PDB file of C-alpha atoms in Angstrom:
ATOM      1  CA  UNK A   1     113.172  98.888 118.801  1.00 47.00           C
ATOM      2  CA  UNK A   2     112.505  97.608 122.377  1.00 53.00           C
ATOM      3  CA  UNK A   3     115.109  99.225 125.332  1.00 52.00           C
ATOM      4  CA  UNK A   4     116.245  95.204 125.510  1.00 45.00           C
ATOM      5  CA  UNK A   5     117.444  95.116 122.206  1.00 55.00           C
ATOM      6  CA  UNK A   6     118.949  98.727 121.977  1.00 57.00           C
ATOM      7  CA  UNK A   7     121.023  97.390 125.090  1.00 58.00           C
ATOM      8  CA  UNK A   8     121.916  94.347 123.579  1.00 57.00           C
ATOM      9  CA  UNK A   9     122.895  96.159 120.185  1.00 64.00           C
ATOM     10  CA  UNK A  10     124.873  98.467 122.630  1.00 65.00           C
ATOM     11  CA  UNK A  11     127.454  96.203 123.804  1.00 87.00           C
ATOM     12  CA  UNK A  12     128.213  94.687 120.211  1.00 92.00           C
ATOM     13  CA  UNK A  13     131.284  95.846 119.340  1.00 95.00           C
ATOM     14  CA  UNK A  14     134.598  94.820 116.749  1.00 96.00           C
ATOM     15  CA  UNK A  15     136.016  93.609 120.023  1.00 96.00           C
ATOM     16  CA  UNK A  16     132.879  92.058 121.465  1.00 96.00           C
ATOM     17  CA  UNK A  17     132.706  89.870 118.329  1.00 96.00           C
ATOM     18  CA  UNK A  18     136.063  88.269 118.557  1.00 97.00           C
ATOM     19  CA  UNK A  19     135.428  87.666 122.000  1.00 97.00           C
ATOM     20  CA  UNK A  20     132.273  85.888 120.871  1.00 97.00           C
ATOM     21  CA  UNK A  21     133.749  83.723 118.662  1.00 97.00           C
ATOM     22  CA  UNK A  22     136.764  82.203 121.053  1.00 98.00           C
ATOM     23  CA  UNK A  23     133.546  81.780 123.287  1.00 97.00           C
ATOM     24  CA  UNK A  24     131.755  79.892 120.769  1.00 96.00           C
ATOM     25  CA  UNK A  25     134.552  77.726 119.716  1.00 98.00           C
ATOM     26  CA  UNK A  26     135.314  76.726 123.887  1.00 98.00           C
ATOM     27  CA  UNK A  27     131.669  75.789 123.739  1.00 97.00           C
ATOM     28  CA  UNK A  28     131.495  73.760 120.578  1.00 96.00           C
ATOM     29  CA  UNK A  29     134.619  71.905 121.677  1.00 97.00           C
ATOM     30  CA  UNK A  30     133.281  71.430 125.009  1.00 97.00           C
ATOM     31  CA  UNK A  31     130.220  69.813 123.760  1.00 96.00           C
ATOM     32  CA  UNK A  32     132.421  68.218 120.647  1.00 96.00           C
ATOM     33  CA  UNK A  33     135.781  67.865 120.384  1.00 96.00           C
ATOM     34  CA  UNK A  34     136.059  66.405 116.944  1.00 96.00           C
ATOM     35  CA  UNK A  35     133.811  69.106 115.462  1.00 96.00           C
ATOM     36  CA  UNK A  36     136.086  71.377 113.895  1.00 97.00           C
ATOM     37  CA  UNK A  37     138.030  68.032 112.376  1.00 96.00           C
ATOM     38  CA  UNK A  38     135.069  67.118 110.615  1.00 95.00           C
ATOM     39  CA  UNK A  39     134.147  70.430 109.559  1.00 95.00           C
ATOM     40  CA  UNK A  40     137.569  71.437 108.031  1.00 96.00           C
ATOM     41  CA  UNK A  41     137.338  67.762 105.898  1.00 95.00           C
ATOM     42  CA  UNK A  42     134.507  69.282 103.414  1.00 94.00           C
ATOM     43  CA  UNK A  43     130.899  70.190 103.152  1.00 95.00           C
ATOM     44  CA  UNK A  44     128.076  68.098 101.617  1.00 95.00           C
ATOM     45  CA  UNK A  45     125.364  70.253 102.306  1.00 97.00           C
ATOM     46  CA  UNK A  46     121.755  68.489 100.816  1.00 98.00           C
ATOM     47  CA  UNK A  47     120.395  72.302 100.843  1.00 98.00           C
ATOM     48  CA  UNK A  48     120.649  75.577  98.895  1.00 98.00           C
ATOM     49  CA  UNK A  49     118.733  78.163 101.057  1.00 98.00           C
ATOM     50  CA  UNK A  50     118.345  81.735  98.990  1.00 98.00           C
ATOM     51  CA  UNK A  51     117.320  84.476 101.667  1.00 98.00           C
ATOM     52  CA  UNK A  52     116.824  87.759 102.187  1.00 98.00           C
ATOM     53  CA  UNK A  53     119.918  89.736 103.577  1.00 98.00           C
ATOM     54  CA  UNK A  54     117.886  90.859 106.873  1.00 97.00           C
ATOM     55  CA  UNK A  55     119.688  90.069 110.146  1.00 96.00           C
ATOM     56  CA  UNK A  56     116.614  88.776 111.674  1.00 97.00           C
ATOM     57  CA  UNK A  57     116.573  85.848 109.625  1.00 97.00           C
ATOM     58  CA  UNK A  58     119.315  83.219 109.631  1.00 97.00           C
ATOM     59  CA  UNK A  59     119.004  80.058 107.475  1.00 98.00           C
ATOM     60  CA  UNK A  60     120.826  78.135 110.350  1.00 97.00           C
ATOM     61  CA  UNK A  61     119.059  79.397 113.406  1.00 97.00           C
ATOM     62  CA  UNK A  62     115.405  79.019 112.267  1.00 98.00           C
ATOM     63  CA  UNK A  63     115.736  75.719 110.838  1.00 98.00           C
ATOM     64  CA  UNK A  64     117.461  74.302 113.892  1.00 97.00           C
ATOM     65  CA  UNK A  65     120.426  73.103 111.576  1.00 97.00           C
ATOM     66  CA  UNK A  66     124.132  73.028 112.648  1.00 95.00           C
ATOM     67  CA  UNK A  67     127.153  74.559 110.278  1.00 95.00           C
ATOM     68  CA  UNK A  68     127.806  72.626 107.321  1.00 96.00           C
ATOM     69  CA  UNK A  69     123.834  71.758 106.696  1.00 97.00           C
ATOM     70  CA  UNK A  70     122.940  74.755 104.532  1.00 98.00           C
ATOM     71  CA  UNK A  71     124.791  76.453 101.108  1.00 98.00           C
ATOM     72  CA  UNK A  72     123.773  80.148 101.596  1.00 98.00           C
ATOM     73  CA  UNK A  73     123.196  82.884  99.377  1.00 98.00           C
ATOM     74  CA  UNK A  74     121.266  86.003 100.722  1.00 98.00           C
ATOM     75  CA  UNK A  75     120.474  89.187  98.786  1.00 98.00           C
ATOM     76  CA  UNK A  76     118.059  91.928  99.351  1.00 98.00           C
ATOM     77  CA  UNK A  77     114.432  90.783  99.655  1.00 98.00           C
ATOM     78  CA  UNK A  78     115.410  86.940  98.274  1.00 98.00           C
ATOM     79  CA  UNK A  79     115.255  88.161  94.527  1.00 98.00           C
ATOM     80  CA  UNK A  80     116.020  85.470  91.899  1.00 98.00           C
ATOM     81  CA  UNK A  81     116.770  87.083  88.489  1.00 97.00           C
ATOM     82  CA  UNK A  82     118.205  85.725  85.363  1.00 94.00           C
ATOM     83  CA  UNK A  83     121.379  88.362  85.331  1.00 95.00           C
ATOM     84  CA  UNK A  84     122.343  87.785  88.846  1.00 97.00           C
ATOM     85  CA  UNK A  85     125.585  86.146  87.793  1.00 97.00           C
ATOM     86  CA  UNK A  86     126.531  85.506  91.792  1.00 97.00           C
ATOM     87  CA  UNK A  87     123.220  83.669  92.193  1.00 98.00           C
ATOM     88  CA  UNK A  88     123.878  81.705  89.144  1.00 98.00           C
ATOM     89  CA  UNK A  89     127.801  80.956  90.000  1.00 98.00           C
ATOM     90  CA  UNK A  90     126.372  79.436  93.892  1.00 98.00           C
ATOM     91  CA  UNK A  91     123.117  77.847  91.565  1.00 98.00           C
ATOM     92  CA  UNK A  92     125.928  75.745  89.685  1.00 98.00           C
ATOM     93  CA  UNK A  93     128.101  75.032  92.245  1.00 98.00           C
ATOM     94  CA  UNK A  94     125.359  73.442  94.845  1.00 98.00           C
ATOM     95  CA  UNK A  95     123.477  72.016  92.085  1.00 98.00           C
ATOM     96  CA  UNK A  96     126.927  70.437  90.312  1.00 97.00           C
ATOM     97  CA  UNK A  97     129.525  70.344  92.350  1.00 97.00           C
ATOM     98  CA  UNK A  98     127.803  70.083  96.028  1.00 97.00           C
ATOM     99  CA  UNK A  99     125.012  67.652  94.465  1.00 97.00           C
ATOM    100  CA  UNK A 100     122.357  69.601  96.961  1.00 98.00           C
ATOM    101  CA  UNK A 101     118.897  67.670  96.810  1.00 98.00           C
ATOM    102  CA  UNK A 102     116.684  70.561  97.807  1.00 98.00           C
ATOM    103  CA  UNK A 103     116.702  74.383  96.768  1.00 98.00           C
ATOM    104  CA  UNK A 104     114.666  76.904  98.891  1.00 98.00           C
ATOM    105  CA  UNK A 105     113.966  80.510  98.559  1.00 98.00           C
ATOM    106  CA  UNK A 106     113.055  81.824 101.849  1.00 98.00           C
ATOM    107  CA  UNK A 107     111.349  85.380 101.971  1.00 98.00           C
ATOM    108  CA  UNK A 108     110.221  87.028 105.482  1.00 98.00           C
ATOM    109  CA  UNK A 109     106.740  89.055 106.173  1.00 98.00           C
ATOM    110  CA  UNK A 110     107.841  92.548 106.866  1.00 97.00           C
ATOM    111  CA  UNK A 111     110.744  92.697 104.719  1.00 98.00           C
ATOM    112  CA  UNK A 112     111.969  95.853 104.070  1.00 97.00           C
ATOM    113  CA  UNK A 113     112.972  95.443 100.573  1.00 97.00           C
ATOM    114  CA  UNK A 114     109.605  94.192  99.431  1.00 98.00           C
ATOM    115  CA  UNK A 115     107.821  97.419 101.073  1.00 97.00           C
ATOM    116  CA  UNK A 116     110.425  99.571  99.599  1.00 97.00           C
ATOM    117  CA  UNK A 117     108.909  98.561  96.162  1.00 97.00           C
ATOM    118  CA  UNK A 118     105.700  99.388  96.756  1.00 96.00           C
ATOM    119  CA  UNK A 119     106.713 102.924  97.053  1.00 95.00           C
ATOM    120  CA  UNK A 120     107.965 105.462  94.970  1.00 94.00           C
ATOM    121  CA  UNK A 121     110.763 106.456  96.843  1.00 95.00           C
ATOM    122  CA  UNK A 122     114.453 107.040  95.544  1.00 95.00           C
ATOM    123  CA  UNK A 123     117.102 104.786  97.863  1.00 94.00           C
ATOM    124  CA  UNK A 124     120.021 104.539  95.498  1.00 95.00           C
ATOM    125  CA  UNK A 125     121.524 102.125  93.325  1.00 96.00           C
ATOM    126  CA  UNK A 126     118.652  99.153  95.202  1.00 96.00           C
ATOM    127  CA  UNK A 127     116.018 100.834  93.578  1.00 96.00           C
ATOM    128  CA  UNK A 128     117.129  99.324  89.934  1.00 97.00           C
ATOM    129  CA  UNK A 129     117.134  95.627  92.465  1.00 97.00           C
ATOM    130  CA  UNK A 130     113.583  96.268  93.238  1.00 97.00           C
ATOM    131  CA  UNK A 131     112.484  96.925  90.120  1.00 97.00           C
ATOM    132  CA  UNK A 132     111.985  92.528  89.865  1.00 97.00           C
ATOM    133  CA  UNK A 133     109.760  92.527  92.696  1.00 98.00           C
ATOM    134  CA  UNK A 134     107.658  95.885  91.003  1.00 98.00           C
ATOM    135  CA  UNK A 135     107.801  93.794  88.306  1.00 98.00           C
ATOM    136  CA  UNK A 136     105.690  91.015  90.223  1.00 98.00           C
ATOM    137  CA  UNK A 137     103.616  93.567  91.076  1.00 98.00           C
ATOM    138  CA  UNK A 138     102.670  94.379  87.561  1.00 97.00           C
ATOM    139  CA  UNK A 139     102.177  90.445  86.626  1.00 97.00           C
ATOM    140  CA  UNK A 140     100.128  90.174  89.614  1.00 98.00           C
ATOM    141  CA  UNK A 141      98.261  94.026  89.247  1.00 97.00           C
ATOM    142  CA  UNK A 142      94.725  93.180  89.634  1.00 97.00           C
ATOM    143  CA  UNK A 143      95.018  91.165  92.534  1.00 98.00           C
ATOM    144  CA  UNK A 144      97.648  93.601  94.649  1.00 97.00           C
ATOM    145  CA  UNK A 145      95.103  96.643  93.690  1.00 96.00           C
ATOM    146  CA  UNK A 146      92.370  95.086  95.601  1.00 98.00           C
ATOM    147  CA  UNK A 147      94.452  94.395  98.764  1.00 97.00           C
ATOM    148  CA  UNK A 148      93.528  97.906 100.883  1.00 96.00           C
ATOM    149  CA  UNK A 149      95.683  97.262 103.896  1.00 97.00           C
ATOM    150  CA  UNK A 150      99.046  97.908 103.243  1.00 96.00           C
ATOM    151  CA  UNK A 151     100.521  95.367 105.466  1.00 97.00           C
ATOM    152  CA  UNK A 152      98.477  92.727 104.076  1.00 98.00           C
ATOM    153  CA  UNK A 153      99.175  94.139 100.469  1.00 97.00           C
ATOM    154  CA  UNK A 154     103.246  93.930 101.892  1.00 98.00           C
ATOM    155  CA  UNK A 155     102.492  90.258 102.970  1.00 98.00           C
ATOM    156  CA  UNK A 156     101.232  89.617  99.844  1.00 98.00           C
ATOM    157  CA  UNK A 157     103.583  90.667  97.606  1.00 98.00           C
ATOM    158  CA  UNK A 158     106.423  89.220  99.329  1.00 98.00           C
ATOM    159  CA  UNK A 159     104.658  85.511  98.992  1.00 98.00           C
ATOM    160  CA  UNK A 160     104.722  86.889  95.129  1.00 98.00           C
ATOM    161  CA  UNK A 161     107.919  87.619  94.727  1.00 98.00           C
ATOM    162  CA  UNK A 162     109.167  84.205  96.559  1.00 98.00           C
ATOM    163  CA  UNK A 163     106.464  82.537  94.088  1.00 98.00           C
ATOM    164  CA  UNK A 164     108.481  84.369  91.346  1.00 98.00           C
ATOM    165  CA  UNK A 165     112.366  83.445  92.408  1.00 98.00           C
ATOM    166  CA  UNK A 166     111.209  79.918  92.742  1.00 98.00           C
ATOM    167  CA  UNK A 167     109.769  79.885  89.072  1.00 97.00           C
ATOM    168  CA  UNK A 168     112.874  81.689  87.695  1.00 97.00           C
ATOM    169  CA  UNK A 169     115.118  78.848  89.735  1.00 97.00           C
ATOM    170  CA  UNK A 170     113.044  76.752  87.565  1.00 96.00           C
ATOM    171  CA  UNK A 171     114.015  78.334  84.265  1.00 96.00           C
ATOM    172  CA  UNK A 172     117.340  78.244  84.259  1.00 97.00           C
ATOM    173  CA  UNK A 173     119.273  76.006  82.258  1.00 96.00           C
ATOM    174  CA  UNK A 174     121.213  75.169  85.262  1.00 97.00           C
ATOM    175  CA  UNK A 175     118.243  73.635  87.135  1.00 97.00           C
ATOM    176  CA  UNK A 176     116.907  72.032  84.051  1.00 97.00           C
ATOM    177  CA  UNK A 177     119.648  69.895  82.795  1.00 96.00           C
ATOM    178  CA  UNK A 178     119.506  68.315  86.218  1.00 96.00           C
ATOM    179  CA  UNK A 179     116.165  67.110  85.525  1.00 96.00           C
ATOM    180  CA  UNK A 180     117.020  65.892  82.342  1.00 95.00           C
ATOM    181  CA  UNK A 181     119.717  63.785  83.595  1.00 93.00           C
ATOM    182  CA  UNK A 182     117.341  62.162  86.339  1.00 92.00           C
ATOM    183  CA  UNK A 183     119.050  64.032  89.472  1.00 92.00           C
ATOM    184  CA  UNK A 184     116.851  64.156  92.497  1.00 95.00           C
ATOM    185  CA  UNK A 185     116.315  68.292  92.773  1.00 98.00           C
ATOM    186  CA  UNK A 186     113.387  70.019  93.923  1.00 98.00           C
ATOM    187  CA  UNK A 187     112.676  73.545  94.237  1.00 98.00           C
ATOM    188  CA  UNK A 188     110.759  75.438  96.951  1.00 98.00           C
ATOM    189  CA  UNK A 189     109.439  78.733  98.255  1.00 98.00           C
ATOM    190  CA  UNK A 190     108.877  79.615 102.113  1.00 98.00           C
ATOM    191  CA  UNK A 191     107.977  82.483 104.035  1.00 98.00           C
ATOM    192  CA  UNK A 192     109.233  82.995 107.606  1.00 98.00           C
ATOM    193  CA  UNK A 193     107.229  85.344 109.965  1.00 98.00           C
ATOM    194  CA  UNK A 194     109.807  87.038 112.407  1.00 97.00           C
ATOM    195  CA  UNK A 195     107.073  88.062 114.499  1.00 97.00           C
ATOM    196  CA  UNK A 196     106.310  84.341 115.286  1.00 98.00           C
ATOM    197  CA  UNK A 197     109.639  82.575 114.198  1.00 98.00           C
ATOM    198  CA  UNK A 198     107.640  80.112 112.026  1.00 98.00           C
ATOM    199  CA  UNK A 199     108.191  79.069 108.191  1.00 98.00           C
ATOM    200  CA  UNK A 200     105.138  78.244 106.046  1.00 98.00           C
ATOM    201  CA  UNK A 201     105.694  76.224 102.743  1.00 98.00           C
ATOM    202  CA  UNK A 202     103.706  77.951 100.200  1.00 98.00           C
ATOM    203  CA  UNK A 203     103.004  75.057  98.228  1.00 97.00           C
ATOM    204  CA  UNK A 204     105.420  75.911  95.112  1.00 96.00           C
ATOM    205  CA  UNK A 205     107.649  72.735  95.432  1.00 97.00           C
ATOM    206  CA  UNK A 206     108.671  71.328  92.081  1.00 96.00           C
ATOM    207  CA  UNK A 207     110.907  68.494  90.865  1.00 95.00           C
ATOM    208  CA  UNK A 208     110.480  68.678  87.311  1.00 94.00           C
ATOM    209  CA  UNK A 209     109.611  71.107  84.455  1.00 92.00           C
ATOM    210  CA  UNK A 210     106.067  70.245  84.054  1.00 90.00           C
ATOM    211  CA  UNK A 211     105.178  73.592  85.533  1.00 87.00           C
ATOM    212  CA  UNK A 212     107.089  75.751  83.205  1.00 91.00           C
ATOM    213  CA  UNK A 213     105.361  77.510  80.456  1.00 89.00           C
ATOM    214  CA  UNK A 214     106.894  75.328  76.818  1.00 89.00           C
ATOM    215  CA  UNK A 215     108.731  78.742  75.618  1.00 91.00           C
ATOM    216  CA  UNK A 216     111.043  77.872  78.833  1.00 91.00           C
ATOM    217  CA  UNK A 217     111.343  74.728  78.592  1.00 90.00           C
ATOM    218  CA  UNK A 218     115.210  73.656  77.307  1.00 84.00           C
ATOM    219  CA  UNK A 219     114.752  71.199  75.045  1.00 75.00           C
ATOM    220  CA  UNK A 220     117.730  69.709  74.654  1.00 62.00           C
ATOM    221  CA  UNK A 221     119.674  70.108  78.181  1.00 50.00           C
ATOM    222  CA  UNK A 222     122.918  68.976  77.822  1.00 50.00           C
ATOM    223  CA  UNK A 223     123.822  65.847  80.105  1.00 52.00           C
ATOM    224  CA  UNK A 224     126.081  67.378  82.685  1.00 49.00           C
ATOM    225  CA  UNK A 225     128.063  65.010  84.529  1.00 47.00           C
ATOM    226  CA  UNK A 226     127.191  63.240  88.210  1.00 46.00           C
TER     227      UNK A 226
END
């Protein structure tokens, strides 16, 4: 860490952050006075973002968006699993409830989680979390093998693993029985670089089923209502 930042990180403190905020809020109402009033009425949000938990990556900040733009779930290293009953609770309530139009998992080069399961270190209770993302190292085996550098081989699997939480998004039921009933939803996967600040889109976008395998495919999604 540079000497800047260890300053900066210095003078954080419990009371420093209160502080901030009453700052912020002078600000915001300086700049707009209704802002708070329109906040407090509701959020419409047209975005789900799911993101890593890293500090160093804020959905709001990068994107240039304002409060009230983005629904936000974080976890370590952006995983997307089937049994993550939080991600599927905030997956129903943007889809359903919020009517969001887009749905993006965000992963970031160098994140710590993804490196972590390349190794064969013990952390705790995360290393049973990482075990999806060294399980998109085994789909993905021959490929990660021949990648030498281990930064590049880090790089790599973290575009992987975003590839994978988009295609689980995908297969859930959740996600599917909004295509069946026509809604405008798409799916996507991005990759931020912190050492640069910008996202790439990796190409996964998807509004439809068409690229799921047939054995996850729901054939008869219920019609949930608008």
């Amino acid at each position: 860490m540079c000497a800047l930042h260890e300053e900066q990180h210095a003078q954080i403190t419990y009371e420093s952050l209160l502080a901030g905020n009453k700052e912020w809020v002078a600000k915001t109402l300086e700049e707009n006075p209704d802002f708070f009033n329109k906040l407090a009425k509701g959020q419409k949000p047209p975005v789900l973002w799911i993101g890593c938990s890293d500090s160093r990556v804020p959905a709001n900040q990068i994107t240039n968006t304002n409060p009230g733009d983005i629904f936000v779930l974080r976890n370590i290293a952006n995983v997307v699993v089937h049994t993550d009953m939080s991600m599927l609770s905030v997956l129903d309530y943007a889809v359903n409830v919020l009517g969001v139009e887009h749905v993006i998992v965000c992963g970031h080069y160098g994140c710590g989680g993804v490196e972590a399961a390349l190794g064969n270190k013990q952390f705790g209770i995360i290393d049973n979390w990482l075990r999806a993302i060294k399980d998109t190292y085994r789909l993905h085996h021959d490929e990660m093998e021949r990648i030498t550098d281990h930064k590049e081989r880090c790089n790599r699997l973290v575009e992987l693993n975003v590839a994978e939480s988009v295609y689980n998004l995908s297969k859930t039921s959740i996600v599917q029985n909004k295509w069946a009933n026509g809604a405008k939803l798409s799916v996507h996967g991005w990759v931020y670089s912190i050492e640069t600040g910008l996202i790439t889109d990796l190409g996964l976008s998807s509004a439809g089923p068409d690229n799921l395998s047939p054995v996850f495919r729901v054939s008869e999604a219920s019609k949930v209502a608008e």
